[in-house]
Coordinates of C-alpha atoms and ligand atoms in Angstrom, one line a residue:
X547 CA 0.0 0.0 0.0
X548 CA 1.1 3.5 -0.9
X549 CA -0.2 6.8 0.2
X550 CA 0.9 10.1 -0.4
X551 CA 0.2 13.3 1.3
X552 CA 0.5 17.5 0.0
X553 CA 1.0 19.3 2.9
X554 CA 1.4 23.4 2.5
X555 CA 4.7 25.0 3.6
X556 CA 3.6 28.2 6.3
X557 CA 4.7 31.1 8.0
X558 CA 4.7 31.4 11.7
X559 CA 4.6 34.1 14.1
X560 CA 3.2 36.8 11.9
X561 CA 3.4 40.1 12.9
X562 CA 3.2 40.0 17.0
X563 CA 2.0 36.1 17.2
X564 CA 5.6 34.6 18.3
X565 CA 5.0 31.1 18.6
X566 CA 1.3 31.1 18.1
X567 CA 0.0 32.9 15.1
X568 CA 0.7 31.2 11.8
X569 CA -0.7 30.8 8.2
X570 CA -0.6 27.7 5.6
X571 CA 0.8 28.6 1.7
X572 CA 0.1 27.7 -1.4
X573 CA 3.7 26.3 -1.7
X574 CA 3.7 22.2 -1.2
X575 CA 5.7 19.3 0.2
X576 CA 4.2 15.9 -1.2
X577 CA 5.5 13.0 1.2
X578 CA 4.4 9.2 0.0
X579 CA 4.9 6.4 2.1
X580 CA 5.2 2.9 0.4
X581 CA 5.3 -0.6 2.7
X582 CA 7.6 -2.9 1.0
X583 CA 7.4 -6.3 0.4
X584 CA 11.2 -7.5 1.3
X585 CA 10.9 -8.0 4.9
X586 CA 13.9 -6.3 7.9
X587 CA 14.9 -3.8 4.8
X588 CA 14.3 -0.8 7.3
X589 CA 12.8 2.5 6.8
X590 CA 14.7 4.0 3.4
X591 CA 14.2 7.8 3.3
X592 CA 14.8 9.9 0.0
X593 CA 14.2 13.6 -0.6
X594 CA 13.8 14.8 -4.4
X595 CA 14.3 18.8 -4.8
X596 CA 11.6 20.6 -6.4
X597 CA 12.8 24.0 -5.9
X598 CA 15.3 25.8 -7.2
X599 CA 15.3 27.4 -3.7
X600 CA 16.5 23.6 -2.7
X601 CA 20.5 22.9 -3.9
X602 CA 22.6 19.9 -2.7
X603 CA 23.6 21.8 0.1
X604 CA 20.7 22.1 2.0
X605 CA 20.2 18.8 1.2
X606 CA 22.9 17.7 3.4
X607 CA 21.3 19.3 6.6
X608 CA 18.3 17.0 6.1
X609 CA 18.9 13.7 8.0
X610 CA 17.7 10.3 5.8
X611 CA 17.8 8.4 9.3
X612 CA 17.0 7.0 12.4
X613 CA 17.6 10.6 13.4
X614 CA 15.4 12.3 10.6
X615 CA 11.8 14.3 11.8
X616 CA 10.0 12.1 9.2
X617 CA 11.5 8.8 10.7
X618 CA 10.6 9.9 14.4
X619 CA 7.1 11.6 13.0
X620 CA 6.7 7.9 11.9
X621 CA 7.7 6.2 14.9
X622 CA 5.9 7.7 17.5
X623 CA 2.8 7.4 15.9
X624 CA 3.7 3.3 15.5
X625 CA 4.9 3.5 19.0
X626 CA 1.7 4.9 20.0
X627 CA 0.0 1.6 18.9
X628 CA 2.5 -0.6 20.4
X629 CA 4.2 -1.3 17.1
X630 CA 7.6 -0.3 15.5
X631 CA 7.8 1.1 12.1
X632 CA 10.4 -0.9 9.4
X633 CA 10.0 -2.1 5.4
X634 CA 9.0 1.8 4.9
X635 CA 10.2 3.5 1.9
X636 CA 9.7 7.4 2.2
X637 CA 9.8 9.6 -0.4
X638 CA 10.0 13.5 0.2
X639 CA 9.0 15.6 -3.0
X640 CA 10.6 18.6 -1.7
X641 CA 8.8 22.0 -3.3
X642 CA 9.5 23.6 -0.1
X643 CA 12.6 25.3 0.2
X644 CA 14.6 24.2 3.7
X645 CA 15.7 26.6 6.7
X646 CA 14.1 29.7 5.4
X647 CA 11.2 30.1 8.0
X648 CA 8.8 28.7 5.4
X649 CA 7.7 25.2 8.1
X650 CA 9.6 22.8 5.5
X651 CA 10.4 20.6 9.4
X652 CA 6.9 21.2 9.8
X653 CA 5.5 20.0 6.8
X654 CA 7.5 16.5 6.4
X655 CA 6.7 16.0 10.2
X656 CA 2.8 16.5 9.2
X657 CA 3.4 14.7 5.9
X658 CA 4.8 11.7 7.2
X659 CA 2.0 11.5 10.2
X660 CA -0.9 11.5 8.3
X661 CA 0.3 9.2 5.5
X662 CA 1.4 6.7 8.2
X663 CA -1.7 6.8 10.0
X664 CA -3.5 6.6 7.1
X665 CA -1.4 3.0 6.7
X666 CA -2.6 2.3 10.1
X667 CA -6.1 2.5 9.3
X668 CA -6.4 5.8 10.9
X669 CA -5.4 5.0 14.9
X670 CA -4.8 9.0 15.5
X671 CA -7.5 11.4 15.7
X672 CA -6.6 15.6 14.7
X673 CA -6.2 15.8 18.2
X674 CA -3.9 12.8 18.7
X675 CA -2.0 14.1 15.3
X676 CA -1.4 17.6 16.7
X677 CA 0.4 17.1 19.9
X678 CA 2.4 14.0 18.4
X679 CA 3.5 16.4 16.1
X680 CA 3.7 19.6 18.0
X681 CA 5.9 17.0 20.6
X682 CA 8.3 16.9 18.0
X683 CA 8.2 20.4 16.4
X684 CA 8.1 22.1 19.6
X685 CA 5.8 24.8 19.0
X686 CA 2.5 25.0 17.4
X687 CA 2.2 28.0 15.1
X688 CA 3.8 26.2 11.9
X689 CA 2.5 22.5 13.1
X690 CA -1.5 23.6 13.6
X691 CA -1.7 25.8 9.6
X692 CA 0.2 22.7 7.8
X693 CA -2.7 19.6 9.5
X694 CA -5.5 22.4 8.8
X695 CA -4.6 25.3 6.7
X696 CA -5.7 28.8 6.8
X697 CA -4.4 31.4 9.4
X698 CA -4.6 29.9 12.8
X699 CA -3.8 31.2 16.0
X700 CA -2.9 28.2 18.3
X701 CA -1.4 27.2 21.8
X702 CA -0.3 24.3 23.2
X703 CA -2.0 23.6 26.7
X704 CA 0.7 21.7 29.6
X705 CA -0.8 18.2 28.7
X706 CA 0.6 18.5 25.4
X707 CA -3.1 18.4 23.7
X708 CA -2.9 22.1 20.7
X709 CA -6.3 24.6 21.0
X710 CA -6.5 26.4 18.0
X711 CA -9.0 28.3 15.8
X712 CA -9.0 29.4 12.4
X713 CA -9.3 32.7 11.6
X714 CA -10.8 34.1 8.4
X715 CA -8.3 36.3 6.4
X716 CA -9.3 39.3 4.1
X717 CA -9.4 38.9 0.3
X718 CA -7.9 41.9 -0.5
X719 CA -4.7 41.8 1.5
X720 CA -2.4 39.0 -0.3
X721 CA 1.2 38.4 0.8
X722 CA 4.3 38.5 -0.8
X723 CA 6.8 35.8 0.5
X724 CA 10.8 37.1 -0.4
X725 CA 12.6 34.0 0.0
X726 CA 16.7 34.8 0.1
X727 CA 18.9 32.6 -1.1
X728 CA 20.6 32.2 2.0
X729 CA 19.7 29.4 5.1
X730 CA 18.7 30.1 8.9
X731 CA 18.5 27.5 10.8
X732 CA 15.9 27.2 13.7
X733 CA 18.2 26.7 16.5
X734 CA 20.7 29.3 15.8
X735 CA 17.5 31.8 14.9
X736 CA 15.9 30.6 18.3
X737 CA 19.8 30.7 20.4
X738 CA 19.5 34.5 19.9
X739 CA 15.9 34.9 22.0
X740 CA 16.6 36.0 25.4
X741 CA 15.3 34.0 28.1
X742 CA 13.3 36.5 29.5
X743 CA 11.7 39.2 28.2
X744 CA 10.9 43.1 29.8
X745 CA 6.8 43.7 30.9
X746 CA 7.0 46.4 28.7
X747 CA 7.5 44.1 25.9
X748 CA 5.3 41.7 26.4
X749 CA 3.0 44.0 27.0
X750 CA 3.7 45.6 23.7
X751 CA 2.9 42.0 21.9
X752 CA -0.5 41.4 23.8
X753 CA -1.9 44.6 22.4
X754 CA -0.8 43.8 19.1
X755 CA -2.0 40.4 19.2
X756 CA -5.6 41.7 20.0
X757 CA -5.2 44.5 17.3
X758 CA -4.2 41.8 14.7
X759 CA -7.6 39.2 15.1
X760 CA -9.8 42.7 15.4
X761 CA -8.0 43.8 11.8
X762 CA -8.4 40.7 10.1
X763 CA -12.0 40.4 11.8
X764 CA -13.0 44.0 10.6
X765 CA -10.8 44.6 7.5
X766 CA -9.6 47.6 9.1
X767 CA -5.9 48.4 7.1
X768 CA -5.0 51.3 9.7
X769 CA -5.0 48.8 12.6
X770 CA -3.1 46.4 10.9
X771 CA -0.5 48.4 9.9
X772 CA -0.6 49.0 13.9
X773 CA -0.6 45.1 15.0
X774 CA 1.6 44.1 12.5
X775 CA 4.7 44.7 14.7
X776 CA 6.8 42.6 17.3
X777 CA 9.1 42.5 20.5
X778 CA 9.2 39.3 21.3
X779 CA 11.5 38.0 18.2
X780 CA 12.0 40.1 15.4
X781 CA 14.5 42.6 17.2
X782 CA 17.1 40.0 18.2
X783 CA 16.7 38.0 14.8
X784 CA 16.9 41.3 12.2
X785 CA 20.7 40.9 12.9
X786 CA 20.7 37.4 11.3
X787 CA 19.1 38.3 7.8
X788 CA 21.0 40.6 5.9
X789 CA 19.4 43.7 4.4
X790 CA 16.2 43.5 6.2
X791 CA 15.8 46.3 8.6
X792 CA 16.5 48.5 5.1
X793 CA 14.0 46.4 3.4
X794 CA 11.4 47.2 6.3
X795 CA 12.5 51.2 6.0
X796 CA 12.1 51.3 2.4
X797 CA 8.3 50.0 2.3
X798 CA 7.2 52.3 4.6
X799 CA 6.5 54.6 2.1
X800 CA 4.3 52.3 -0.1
X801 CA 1.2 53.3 1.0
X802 CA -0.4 49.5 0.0
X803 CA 2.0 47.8 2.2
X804 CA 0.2 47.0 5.9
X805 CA 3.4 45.3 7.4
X806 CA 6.4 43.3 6.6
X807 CA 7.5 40.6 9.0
X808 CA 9.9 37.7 9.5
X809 CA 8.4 34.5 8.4
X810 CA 8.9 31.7 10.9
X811 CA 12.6 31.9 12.6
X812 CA 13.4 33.7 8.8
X813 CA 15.4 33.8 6.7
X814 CA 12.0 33.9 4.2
X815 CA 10.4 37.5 5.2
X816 CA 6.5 38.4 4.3
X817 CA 5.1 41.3 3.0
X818 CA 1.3 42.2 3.8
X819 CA -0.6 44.3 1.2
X820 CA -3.3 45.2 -0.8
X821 CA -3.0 44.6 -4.2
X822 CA -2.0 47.5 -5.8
X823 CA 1.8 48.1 -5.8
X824 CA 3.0 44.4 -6.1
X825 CA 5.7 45.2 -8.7
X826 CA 7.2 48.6 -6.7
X827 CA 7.1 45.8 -3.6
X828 CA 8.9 43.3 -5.4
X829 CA 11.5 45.4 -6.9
X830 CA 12.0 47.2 -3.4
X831 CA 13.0 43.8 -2.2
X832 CA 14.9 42.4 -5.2
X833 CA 17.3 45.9 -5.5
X834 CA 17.6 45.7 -1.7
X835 CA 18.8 42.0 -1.5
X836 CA 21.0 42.6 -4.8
X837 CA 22.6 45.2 -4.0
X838 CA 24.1 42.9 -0.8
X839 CA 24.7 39.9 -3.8
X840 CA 21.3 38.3 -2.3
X841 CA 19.7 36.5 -4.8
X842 CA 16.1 35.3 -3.9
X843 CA 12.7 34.1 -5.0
X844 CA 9.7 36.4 -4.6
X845 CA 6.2 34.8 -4.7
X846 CA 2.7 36.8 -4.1
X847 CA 0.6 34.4 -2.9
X848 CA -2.8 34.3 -0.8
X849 CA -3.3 32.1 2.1
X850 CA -3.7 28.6 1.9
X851 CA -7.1 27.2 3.0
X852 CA -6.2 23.6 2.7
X853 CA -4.3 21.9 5.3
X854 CA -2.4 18.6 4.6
X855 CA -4.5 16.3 2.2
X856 CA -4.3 13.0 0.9
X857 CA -3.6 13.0 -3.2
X858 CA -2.6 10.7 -5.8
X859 CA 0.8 10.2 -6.9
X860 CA 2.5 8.3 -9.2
X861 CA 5.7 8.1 -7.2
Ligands
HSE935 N1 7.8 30.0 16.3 C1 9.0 29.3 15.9 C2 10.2 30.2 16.1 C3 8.8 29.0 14.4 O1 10.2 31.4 15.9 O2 11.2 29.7 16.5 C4 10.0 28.3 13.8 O3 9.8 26.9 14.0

């Protein structure tokens, strides 16, 4: 039996939502998992780049073992029925680019859940799939968008089980993903958080948090372009991708633009706009990165409504 799954790749903590507000995009991982017949041959893992974004070198950061997020997705949820996972052959069709705060670890993790419990006859509920997954992950904010699309804002309570709702997001403001051609990993983007944070901050988020769901609620552009900031992660992390806090000056003075924030632990940033304008947001962007030898991949994209789905594949 073979089944394959097209999960969308997403950007977490928009704007003020560290850690809890994130959306799915139409940009796709398909993960297929095939039993195979010759038994104790193991769990054989392959990725095949569909990106341009995806070279041999970030290739090499993605683990085809024992150690890799798909193999321990797939073993915890075999665990979870009192079973071990082996004569597995994985294959990742990789359309999401890796390390560039686009939920790529999020989206194989998802991929390789739902496929296997799909094998299994379905043992694992949403519910059951969330926090197995989120265990792994770590957070919920790319995890929760990839198993059920849209913008979510999600939390994961101390027993490990996610709450989440999806919010509805305006037609008319579309987002521009800039993807750099340059890797940030999640731990390095995550080592440079302080542990603790001032009131004032924090403070600071929760406002903007509350602005955000009442903008996207209402429609209202001049509160967006309000709640569409961040103290939590974005100051400490600027540092790590290059040409950004220029990037952020310069598109202040498109009037279409409502905010421009890191995408995920970066190094992928997303603009948030009406429609008008794309090309001067684009080109803002492009000459920034160029001018610092950045090359990159600029998308403008809606949001995603579909969550990870099974599909055919002739894999
Ligand atoms: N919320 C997470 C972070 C997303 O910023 O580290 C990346 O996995």
């Amino acid at each position: 039996m073979k089944i394959s799954v097209k999960v969308p790749a997403t950007a977490a903590n928009i704007g003020p939502g560290f850690d809890c507000l994130g959306m799915a995009l139409p940009i796709y991982n398909i993960i297929t998992i095939e039993e195979t017949v010759l038994p104790g041959t193991g769990v054989e893992i392959n990725v095949i780049p569909e990106s341009p974004m995806i070279d041999e070198a970030s290739l090499e950061h993605i683990p085809l073992d024992e150690n890799s997020l798909v193999y321990k997705a797939v073993e915890l949820l075999y665990n979870s029925i009192g079973q071990t996972p082996s004569e597995l052959k994985i294959n990742i069709h990789s359309g999401i680019p890796v390390a560039r705060g686009l939920g790529s670890s999020a989206s194989v993790i998802v991929g390789a859940l739902v496929a296997a419990n799909e094998l299994l006859g379905r043992p694992a509920d949403e519910v059951a799939l969330l926090s197995i997954a989120c265990e792994i992950e770590g957070h919920p904010d790319n995890i929760t968008p990839a198993i059920v699309g849209g913008l979510v804002i999600s939390s994961q309570q101390e027993d490990g089980t996610v709450v989440y709702r999806k919010i509805d997001w305006p037609a008319d403001w579309i987002i521009t993903v800039c993807t750099p051609d340059f890797e940030l990993s999640t731990d390095i983007s995550r080592s440079v958080l302080p542990k603790e944070v001032p009131m004032k901050d924090a403070v600071y988020n929760a406002q903007r948090v509350g602005m955000f769901i009442h903008a996207v609620h209402t429609k209202d552009k001049e509160l967006m372009k309000l709640a569409l900031k961040d103290r939590l992660h974005q100051p400490y992390r600027m540092k790590l991708i290059q040409g950004l806090d220029k990037i952020m000056d310069n598109l202040r003075y498109i009037d279409s633009v409502l905010g421009c924030v890191i995408s995920g632990a970066g190094s992928s940033i997303l603009i948030i706009s009406e429609k008008n304008d794309i090309d001067k947001i684009k080109n803002t962007v492009r000459d920034i990165w160029a001018d610092q030898n950045i090359k990159c991949d600029i998308k403008t994209v809606t949001v995603e409504q579909n969550g990870a789905q099974i599909v055919n594949n002739d894999d």
